[in-house]
Coordinates of C-alpha atoms in Angstrom, one line a residue:
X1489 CA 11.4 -25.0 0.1
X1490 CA 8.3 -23.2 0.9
X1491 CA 9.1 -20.4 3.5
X1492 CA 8.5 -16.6 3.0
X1493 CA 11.6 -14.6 2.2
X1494 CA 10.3 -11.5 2.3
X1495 CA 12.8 -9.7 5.2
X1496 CA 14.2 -6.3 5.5
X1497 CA 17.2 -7.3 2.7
X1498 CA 15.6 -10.4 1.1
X1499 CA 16.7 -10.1 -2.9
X1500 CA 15.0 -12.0 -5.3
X1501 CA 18.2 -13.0 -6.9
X1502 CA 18.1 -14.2 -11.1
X1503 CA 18.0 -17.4 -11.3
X1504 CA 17.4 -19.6 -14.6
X1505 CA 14.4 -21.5 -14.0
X1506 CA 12.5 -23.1 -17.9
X1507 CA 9.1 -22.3 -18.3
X1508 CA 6.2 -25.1 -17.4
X1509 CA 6.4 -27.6 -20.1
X1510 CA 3.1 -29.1 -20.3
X1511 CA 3.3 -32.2 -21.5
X1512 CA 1.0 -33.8 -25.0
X1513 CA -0.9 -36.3 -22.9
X1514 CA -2.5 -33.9 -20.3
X1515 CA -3.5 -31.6 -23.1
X1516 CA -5.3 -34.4 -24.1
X1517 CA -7.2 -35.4 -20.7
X1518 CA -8.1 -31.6 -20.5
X1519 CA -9.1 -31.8 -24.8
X1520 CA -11.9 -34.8 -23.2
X1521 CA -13.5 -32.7 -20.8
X1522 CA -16.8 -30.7 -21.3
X1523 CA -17.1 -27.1 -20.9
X1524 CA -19.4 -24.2 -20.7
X1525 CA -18.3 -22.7 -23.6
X1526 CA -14.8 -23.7 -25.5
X1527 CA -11.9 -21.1 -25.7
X1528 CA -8.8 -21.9 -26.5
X1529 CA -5.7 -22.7 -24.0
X1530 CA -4.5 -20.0 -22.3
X1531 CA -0.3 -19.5 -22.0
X1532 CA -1.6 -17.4 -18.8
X1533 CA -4.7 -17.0 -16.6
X1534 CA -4.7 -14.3 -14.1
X1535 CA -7.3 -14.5 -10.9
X1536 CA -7.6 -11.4 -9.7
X1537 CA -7.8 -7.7 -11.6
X1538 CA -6.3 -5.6 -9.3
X1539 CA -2.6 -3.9 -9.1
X1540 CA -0.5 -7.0 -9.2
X1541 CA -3.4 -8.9 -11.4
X1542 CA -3.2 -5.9 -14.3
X1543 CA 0.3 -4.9 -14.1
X1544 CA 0.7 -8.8 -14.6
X1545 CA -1.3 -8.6 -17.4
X1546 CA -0.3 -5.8 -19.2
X1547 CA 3.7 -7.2 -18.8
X1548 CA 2.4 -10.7 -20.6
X1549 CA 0.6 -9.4 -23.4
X1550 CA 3.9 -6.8 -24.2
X1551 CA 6.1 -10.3 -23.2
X1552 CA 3.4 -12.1 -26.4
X1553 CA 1.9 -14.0 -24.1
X1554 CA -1.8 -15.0 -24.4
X1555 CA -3.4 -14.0 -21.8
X1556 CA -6.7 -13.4 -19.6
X1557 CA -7.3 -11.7 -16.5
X1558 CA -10.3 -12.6 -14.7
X1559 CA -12.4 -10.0 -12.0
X1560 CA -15.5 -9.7 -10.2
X1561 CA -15.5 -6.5 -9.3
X1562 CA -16.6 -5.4 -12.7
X1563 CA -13.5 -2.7 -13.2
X1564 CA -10.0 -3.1 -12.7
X1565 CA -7.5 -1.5 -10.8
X1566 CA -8.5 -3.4 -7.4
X1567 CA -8.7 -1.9 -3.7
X1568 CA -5.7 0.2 -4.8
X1569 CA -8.0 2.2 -7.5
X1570 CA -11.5 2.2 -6.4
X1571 CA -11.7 2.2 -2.7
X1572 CA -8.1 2.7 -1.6
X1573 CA -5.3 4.7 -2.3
X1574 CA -6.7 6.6 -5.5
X1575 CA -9.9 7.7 -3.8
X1576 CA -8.1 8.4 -0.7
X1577 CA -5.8 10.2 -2.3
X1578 CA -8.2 12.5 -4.1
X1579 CA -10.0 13.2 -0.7
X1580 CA -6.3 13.9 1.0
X1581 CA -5.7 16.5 -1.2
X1582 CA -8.5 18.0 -1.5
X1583 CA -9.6 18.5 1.9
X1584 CA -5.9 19.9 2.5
X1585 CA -6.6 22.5 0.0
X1586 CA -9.9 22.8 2.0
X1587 CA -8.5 23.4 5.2
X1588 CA -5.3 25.3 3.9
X1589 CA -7.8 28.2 2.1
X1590 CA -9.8 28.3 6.2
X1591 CA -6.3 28.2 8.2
X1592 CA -2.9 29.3 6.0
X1593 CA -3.9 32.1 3.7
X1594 CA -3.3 35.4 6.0
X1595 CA 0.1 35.1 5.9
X1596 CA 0.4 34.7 2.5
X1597 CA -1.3 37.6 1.3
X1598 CA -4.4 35.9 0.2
X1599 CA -7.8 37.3 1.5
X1600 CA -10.5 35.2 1.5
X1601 CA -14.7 35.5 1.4
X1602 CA -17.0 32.5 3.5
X1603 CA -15.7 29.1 2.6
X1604 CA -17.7 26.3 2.6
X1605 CA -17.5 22.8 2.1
X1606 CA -19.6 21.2 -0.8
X1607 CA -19.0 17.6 0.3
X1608 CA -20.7 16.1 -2.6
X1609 CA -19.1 17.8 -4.9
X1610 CA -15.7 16.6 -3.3
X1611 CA -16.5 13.0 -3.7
X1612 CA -17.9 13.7 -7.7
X1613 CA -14.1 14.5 -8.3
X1614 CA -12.9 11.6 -6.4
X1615 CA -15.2 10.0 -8.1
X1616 CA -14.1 11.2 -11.8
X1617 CA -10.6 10.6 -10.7
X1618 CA -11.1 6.9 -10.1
X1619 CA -13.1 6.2 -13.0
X1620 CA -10.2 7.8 -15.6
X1621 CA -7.9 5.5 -14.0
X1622 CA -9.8 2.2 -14.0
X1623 CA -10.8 3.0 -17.5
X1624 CA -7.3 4.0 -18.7
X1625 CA -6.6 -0.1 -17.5
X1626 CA -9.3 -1.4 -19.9
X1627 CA -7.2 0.6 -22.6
X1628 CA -4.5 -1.0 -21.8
X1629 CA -5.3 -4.3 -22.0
X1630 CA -6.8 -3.5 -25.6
X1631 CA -3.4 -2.0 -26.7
X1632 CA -2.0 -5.3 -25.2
X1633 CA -4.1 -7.9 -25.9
X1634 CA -5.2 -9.0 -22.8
X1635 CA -8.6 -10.5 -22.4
X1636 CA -10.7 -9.5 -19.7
X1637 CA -13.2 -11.5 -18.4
X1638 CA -15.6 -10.1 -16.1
X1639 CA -16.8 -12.6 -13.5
X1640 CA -16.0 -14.7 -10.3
X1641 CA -13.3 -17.4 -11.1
X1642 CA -12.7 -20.7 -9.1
X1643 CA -9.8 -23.6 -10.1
X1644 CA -11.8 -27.1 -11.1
X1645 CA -8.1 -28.4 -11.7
X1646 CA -4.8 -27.9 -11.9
X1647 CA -5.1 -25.8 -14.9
X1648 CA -8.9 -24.8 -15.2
X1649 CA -10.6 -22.0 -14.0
X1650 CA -14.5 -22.0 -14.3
X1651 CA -15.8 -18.4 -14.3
X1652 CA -19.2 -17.4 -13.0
X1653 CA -19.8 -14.4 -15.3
X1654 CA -21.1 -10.9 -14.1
X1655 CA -23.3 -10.8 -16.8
X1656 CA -24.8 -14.7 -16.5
X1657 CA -23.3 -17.8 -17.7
X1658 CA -20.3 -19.7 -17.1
X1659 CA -17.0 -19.9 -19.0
X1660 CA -14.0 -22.4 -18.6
X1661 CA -10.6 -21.4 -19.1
X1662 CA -7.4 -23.1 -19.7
X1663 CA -4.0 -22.1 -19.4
X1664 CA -0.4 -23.2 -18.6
X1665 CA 0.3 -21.1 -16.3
X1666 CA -2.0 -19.5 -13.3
X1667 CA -1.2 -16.5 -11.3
X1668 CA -3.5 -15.6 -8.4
X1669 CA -3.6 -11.6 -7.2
X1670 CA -6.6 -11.7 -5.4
X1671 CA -5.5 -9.4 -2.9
X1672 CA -6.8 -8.3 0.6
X1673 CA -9.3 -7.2 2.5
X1674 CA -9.9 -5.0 5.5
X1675 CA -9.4 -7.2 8.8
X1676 CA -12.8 -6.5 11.0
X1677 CA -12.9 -5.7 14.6
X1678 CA -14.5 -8.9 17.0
X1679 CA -17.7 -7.6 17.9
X1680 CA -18.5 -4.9 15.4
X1681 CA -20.2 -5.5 12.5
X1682 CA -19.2 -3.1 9.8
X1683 CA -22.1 -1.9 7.9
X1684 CA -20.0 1.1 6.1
X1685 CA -22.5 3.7 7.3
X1686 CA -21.5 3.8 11.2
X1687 CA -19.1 1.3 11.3
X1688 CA -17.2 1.8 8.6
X1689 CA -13.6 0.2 7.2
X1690 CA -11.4 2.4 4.3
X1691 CA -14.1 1.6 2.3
X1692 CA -17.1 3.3 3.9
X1693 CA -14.7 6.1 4.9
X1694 CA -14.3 7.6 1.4
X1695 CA -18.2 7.5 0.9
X1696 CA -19.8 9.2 3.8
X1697 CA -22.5 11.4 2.7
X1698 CA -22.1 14.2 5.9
X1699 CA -19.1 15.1 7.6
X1700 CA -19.6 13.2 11.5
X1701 CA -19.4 15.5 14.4
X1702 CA -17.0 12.7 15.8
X1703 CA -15.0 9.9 14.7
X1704 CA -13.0 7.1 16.5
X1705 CA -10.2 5.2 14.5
X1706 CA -9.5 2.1 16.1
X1707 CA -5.9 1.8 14.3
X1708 CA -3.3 4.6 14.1
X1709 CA -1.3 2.7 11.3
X1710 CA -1.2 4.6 8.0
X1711 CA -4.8 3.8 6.5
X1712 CA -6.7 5.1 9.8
X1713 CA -4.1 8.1 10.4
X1714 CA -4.5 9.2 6.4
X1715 CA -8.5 8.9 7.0
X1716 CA -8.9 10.2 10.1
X1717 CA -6.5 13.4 8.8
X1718 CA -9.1 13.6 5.7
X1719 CA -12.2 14.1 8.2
X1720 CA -10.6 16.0 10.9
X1721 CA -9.6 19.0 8.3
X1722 CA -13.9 18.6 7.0
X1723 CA -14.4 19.5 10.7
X1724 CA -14.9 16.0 12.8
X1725 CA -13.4 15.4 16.1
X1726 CA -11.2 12.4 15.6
X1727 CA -9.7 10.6 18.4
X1728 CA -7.0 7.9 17.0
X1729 CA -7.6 4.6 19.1
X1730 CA -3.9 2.6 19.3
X1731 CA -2.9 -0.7 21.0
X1732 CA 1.0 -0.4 20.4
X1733 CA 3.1 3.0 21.7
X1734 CA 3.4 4.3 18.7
X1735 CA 1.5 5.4 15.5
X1736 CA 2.1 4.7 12.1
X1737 CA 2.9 0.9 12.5
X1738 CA 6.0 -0.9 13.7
X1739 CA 7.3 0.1 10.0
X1740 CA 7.6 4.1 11.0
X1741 CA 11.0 5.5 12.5
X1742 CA 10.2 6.0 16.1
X1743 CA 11.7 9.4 16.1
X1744 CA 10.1 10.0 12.7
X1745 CA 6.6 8.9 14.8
X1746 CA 6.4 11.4 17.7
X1747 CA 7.2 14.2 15.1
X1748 CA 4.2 13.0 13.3
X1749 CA 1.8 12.7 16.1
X1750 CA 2.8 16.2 17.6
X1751 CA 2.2 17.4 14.2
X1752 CA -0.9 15.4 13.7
X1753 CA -2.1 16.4 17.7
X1754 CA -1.4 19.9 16.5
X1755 CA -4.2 19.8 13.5
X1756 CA -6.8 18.3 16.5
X1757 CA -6.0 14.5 16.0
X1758 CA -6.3 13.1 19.7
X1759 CA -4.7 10.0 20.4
X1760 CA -4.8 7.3 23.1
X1761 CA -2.1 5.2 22.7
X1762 CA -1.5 1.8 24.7
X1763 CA -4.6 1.6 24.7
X1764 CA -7.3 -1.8 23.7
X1765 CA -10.4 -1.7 22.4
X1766 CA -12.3 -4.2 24.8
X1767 CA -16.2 -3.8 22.7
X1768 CA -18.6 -1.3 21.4
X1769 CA -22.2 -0.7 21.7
X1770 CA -24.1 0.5 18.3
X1771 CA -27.7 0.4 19.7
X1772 CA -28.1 4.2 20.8
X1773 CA -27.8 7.5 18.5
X1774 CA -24.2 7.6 19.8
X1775 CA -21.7 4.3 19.1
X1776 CA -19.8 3.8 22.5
X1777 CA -16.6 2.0 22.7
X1778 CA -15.2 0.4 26.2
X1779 CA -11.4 0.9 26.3
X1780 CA -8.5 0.5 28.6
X1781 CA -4.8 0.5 29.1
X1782 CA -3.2 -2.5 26.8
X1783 CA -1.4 -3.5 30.7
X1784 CA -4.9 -3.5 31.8
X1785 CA -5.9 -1.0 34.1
X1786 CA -9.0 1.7 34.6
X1787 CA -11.9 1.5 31.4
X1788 CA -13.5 4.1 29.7
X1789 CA -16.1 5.0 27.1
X1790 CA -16.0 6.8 24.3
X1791 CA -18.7 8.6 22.3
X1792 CA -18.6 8.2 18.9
X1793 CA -21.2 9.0 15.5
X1794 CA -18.7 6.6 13.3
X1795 CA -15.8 4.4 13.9
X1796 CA -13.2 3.6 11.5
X1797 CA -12.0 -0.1 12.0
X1798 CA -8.5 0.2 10.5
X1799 CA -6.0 -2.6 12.2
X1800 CA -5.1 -3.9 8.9
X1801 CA -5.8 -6.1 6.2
X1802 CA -6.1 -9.8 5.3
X1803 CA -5.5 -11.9 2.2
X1804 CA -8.4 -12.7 0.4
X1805 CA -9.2 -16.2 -1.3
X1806 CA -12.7 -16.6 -0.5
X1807 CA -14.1 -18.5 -3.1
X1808 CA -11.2 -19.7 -5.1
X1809 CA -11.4 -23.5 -4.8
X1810 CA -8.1 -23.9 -3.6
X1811 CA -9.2 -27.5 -2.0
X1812 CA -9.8 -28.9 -5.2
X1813 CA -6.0 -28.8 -6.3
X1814 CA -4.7 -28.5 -2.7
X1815 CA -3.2 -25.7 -2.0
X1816 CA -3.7 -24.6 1.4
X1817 CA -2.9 -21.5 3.5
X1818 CA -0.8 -20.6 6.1
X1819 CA -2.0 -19.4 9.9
X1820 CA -2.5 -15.4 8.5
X1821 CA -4.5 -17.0 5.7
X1822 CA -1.1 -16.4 3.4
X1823 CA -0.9 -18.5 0.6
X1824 CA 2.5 -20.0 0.4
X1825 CA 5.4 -19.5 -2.1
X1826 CA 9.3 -19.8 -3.0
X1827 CA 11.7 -17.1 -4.5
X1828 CA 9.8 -17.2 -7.8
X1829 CA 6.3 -16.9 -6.5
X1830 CA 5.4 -20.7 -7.3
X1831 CA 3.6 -23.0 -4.9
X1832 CA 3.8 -26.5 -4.6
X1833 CA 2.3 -26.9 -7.6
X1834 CA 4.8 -24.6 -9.7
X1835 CA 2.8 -23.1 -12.8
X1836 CA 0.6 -21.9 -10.3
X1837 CA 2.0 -18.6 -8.5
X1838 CA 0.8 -16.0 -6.3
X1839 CA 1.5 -12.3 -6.0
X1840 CA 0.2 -9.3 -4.3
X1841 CA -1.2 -8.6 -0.8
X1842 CA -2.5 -12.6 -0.8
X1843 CA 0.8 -13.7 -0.3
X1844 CA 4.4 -12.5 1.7
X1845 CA 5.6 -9.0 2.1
X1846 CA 4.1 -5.7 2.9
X1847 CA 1.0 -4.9 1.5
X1848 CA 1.4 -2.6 -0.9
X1849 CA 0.7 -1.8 -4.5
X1850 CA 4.1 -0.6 -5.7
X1851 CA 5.4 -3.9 -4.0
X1852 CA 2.3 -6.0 -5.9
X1853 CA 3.3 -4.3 -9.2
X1854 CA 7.0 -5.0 -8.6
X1855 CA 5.9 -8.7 -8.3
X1856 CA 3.4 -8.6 -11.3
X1857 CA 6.5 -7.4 -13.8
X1858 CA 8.5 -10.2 -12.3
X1859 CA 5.9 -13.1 -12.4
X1860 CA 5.8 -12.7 -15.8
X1861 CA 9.6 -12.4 -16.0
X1862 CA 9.8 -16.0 -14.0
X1863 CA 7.7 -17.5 -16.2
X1864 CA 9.0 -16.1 -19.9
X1865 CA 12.6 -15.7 -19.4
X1866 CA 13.5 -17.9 -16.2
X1867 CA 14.7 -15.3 -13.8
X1868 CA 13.3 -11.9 -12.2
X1869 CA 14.0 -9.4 -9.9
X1870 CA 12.6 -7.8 -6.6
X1871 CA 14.4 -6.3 -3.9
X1872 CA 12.4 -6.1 -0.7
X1873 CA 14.9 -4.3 0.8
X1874 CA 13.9 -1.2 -1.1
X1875 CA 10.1 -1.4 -1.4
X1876 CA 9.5 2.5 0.2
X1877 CA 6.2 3.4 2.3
X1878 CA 4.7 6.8 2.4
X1879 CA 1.6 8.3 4.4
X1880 CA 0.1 10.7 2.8
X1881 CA -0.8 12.9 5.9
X1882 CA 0.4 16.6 6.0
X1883 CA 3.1 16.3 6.4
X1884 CA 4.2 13.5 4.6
X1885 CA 6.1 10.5 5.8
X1886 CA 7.8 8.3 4.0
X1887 CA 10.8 5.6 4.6
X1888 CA 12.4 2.8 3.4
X1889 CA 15.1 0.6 4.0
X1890 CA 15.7 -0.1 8.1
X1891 CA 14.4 2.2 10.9
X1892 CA 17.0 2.7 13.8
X1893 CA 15.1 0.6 15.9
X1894 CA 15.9 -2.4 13.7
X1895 CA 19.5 -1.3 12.4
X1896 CA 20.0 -0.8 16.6
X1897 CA 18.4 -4.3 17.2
X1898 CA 20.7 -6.1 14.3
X1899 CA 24.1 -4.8 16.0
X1900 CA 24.8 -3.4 13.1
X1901 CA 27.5 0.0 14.0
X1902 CA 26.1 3.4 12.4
X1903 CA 25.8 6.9 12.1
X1904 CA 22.8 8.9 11.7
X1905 CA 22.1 12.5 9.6
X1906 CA 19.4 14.5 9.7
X1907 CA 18.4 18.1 8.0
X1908 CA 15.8 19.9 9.0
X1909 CA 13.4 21.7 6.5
X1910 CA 13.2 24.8 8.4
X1911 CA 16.6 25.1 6.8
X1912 CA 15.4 24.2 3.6
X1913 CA 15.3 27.8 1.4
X1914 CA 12.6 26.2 -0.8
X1915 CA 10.0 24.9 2.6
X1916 CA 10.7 28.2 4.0
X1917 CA 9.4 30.4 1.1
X1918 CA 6.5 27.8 0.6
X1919 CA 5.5 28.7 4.3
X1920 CA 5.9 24.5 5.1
X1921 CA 9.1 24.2 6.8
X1922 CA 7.5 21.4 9.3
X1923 CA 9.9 18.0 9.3
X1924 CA 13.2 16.6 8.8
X1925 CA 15.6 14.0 6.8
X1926 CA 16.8 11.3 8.5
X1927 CA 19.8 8.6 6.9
X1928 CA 21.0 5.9 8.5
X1929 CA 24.1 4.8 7.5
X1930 CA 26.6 2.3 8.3
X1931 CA 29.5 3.3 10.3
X1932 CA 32.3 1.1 8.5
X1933 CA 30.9 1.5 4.9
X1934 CA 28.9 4.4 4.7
X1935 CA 26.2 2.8 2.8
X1936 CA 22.8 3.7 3.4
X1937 CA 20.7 1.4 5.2
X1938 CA 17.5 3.9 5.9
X1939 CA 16.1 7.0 5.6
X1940 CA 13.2 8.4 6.6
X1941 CA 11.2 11.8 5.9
X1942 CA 8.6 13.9 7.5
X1943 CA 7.6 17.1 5.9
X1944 CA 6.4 18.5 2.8
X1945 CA 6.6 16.3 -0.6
X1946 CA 8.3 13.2 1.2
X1947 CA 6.5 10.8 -1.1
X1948 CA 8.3 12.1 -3.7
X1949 CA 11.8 12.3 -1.8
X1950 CA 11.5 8.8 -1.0
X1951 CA 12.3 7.8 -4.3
X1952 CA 15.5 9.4 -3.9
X1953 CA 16.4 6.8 -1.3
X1954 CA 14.7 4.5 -2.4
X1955 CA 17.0 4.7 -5.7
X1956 CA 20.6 5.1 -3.3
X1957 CA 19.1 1.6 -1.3
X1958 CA 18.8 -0.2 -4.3
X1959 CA 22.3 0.8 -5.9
X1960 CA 23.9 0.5 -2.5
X1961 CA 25.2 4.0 -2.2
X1962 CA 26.9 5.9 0.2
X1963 CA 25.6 8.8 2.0
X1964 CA 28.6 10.6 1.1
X1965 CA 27.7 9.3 -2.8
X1966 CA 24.3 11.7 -2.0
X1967 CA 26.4 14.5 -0.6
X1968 CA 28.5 14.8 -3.4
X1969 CA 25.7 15.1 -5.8
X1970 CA 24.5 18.2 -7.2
X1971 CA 20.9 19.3 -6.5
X1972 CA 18.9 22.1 -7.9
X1973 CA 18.6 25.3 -5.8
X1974 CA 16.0 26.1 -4.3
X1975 CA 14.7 22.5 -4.1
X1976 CA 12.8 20.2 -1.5
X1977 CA 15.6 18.1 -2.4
X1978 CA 18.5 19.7 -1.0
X1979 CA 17.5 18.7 2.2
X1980 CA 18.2 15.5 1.3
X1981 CA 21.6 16.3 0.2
X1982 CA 22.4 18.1 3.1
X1983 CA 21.3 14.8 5.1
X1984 CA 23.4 13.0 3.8
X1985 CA 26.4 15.8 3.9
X1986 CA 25.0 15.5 8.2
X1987 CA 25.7 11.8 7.9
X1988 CA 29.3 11.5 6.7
X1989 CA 30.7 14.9 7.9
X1990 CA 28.7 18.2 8.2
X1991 CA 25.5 20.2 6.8
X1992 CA 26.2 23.2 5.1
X1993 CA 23.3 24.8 5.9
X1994 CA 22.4 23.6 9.8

């Protein structure tokens, strides 16, 4: 019953499933125990403060549920808003517009005096960014009645939660229904201990107080390529450490990958690809790494002032308690769930990066909405098949659905389209023409089944497949759609008018 679902066209299909009935006498054996301090019973407790925790939440108290969220971080909004994508985000753009003013303004007619970089200045606006955001959340729960509790919580039963507070004390809550969201954390490389300063995860890369002269990023999945992108346009040499043959993760298009690391090798991103990290040595002024060929073969050493660990993340459930109402987790530390996100004990569920599916927090907020769905109306709705990805490198990448590698792999017969934005009329007067479109579709339907973009605004294209994926449409359905002229997005169109028959423009 317990198994994860989560594959590339799992749909969390409605079913009608009656809220946890909690029955008179165990109200009364919880009634007889002693607490910290009283509160009433909860309908819902949420562990965890983060994107699926707040979303959760927020979707509750709108549902009339009463609800608390409890977090330890001491503001909400998780990895995703104070250390992760918001922060990075700020820095992405910013150091783009950094390096765009010293490298791409002669052409467009713009003279400019001595530009400098004013790095702490940089990080005050990521910093003003992230604290809006994580604020505008507290609002939010106000407007909704959700009760936030600032502290550390851990289960003492099936339905009790005692809460170490930030602020002293301890505080027992009750509820009906439990929802962990207590996310992930970055995993750490054997041997080197991170200390954010030299050794440094996605955490310690959107704090450093000088710009290195060199950087190694042992990772070229999205996290390490987007960071290593942010410090290599502030001037470090970054060399982009990866064990598989590609970048950007098994996830990426393999075409859609070599565009990216030519473009990326381009900006001064070296890579070594194949290639293991065997151990480092942090005593001297200059880390050194040993590496070789993943096949084995000749080692070498390289020089480093900071190395970004980023192989990917973990769940986390440190401190939870989970032995005392035994729920356990699985070999990747996963805790374990059916198609409505309960465990064995079922009005306790789990959502977010600590459980199945890619770890992302438009996927954790998808399951936050639904959660509360499950457990208020008997039946929700997430289809994994259409949870898009985007790195936010320059250019862009984004997909979703299938890659070709896995549509290829599935026997599945298709067709492919692509459209170049050097065609595009809109890239072209922007001076950002770099990139493609890519649709996969099936050969005997026509329905989409993938697409994938590099070049510029591809985060926000994606949304356009992302849409067609989860409505099943054709390419030819895209291609007969008008889009604005000039737009990004007619390159999309005319992918799809390349899939089914012929671009217009190419």
């Amino acid at each position: 019953m317990f198994r994860n679902l989560i594959g590339p066209r799992a749909v969390i299909r409605p079913t009608l499933t009656l809220p946890t009935v909690v029955a008179p006498s165990a109200i009364a054996r919880w009634s007889k125990r002693g607490y910290a301090s009283e509160a009433e019973e909860k309908d819902l407790v949420i562990i965890g403060g983060g994107v699926a925790g707040y979303v959760a939440a927020i979707k509750a108290g709108q549902e009339g549920l009463k609800v608390a969220c409890i977090e330890k971080r001491g503001t909400l909004g998780g990895t995703c808003l104070n250390v992760g994508c918001i922060p990075s985000k700020a820095l992405l753009n910013n150091s783009h517009l950094y390096h765009q003013i010293l490298h791409d303004t002669k052409n467009r007619g713009i003279d400019v005096g001595d530009v400098k970089l004013n790095l702490g200045q940089m990080m005050k606006a990521k910093d003003t960014a992230v604290s809006g955001l994580t604020k505008g959340i507290e609002f939010l729960f106000k407007k909704n009645n959700v009760e936030y509790i600032k502290g550390t919580g851990a289960f003492t039963g099936e339905h009790e939660i005692k809460v170490n507070l930030s602020e002293g004390g301890e505080q027992t809550v009750t509820a009906k229904n439990i929802i962990i969201a207590t996310g992930s954390e970055a995993t750490p490389f054997p041997g080197l201990e991170i200390d954010e300063k030299r050794i440094i995860t996605s955490t310690g890369a959107i704090a450093l107080d000088k710009v290195p002269e060199s950087m190694v990023v042992i990772g070229g999945g999205i996290i390490g390529l987007e960071m290593g992108s942010v410090w290599s346009r502030l001037g470090a040499k970054v060399t982009v450490v990866e064990f598989l043959g590609q970048i950007g993760g098994p996830g990426m298009d393999a075409e859609i990958s070599k565009a990216a690391q030519k473009t990326l090798k381009k900006q001064g991103i070296e890579f070594k690809l194949n290639t293991k990290v065997l151990g480092g040595d942090t005593s001297g002024e200059k880390i050194k790494l040993d590496v070789e060929a993943a096949k084995g073969g000749k080692q070498e050493t390289l020089d480093a002032d900071v190395v970004l660990v980023a192989i990917g993340r973990r769940p986390y459930t440190a401190g939870l308690g989970l032995e005392n109402i035994g729920l356990e987790t699985d070999d990747k530390g996963r805790l374990v769930i059916d198609s409505e996100y309960r465990t064995k004990i079922p009005h306790i569920r789990v959502i977010g990066d600590c459980t199945f599916g890619p770890m992302l927090a438009h996927k954790a907020e998808e399951e936050g909405v639904a959660a509360i769905e499950y457990i208020k109306k008997g039946y929700g709705h997430v289809n994994y098949g259409a949870i898009p990805s985007v790195m936010y490198t320059h250019p862009e990448v984004a997909w979703v659905g299938q890659n070709e590698q896995e549509v290829k792999a599935s026997g599945v017969k298709y067709k492919v389209g692509t459209f170049p934005f050097s065609a595009n009329s809109r890239a072209k007067t922007n001076l950002d023409s770099e990139g493609l479109v890519k649709i996969i579709a099936d050969a005997e339907t026509d329905r989409i089944l993938g697409v994938h973009i590099i070049g510029p605004s591809a985060g926000e294209l994606i949304a356009e497949g992302t849409l067609a994926i989860e409505y099943g449409a054709s390419s030819e359905d895209i291609g007969r759609t008008s889009h604005a002229h000039p737009t990004l997005s007619e390159a999309f169109k005319e992918a799809a008018m390349a899939t089914y028959g012929k671009a217009i423009h190419f």
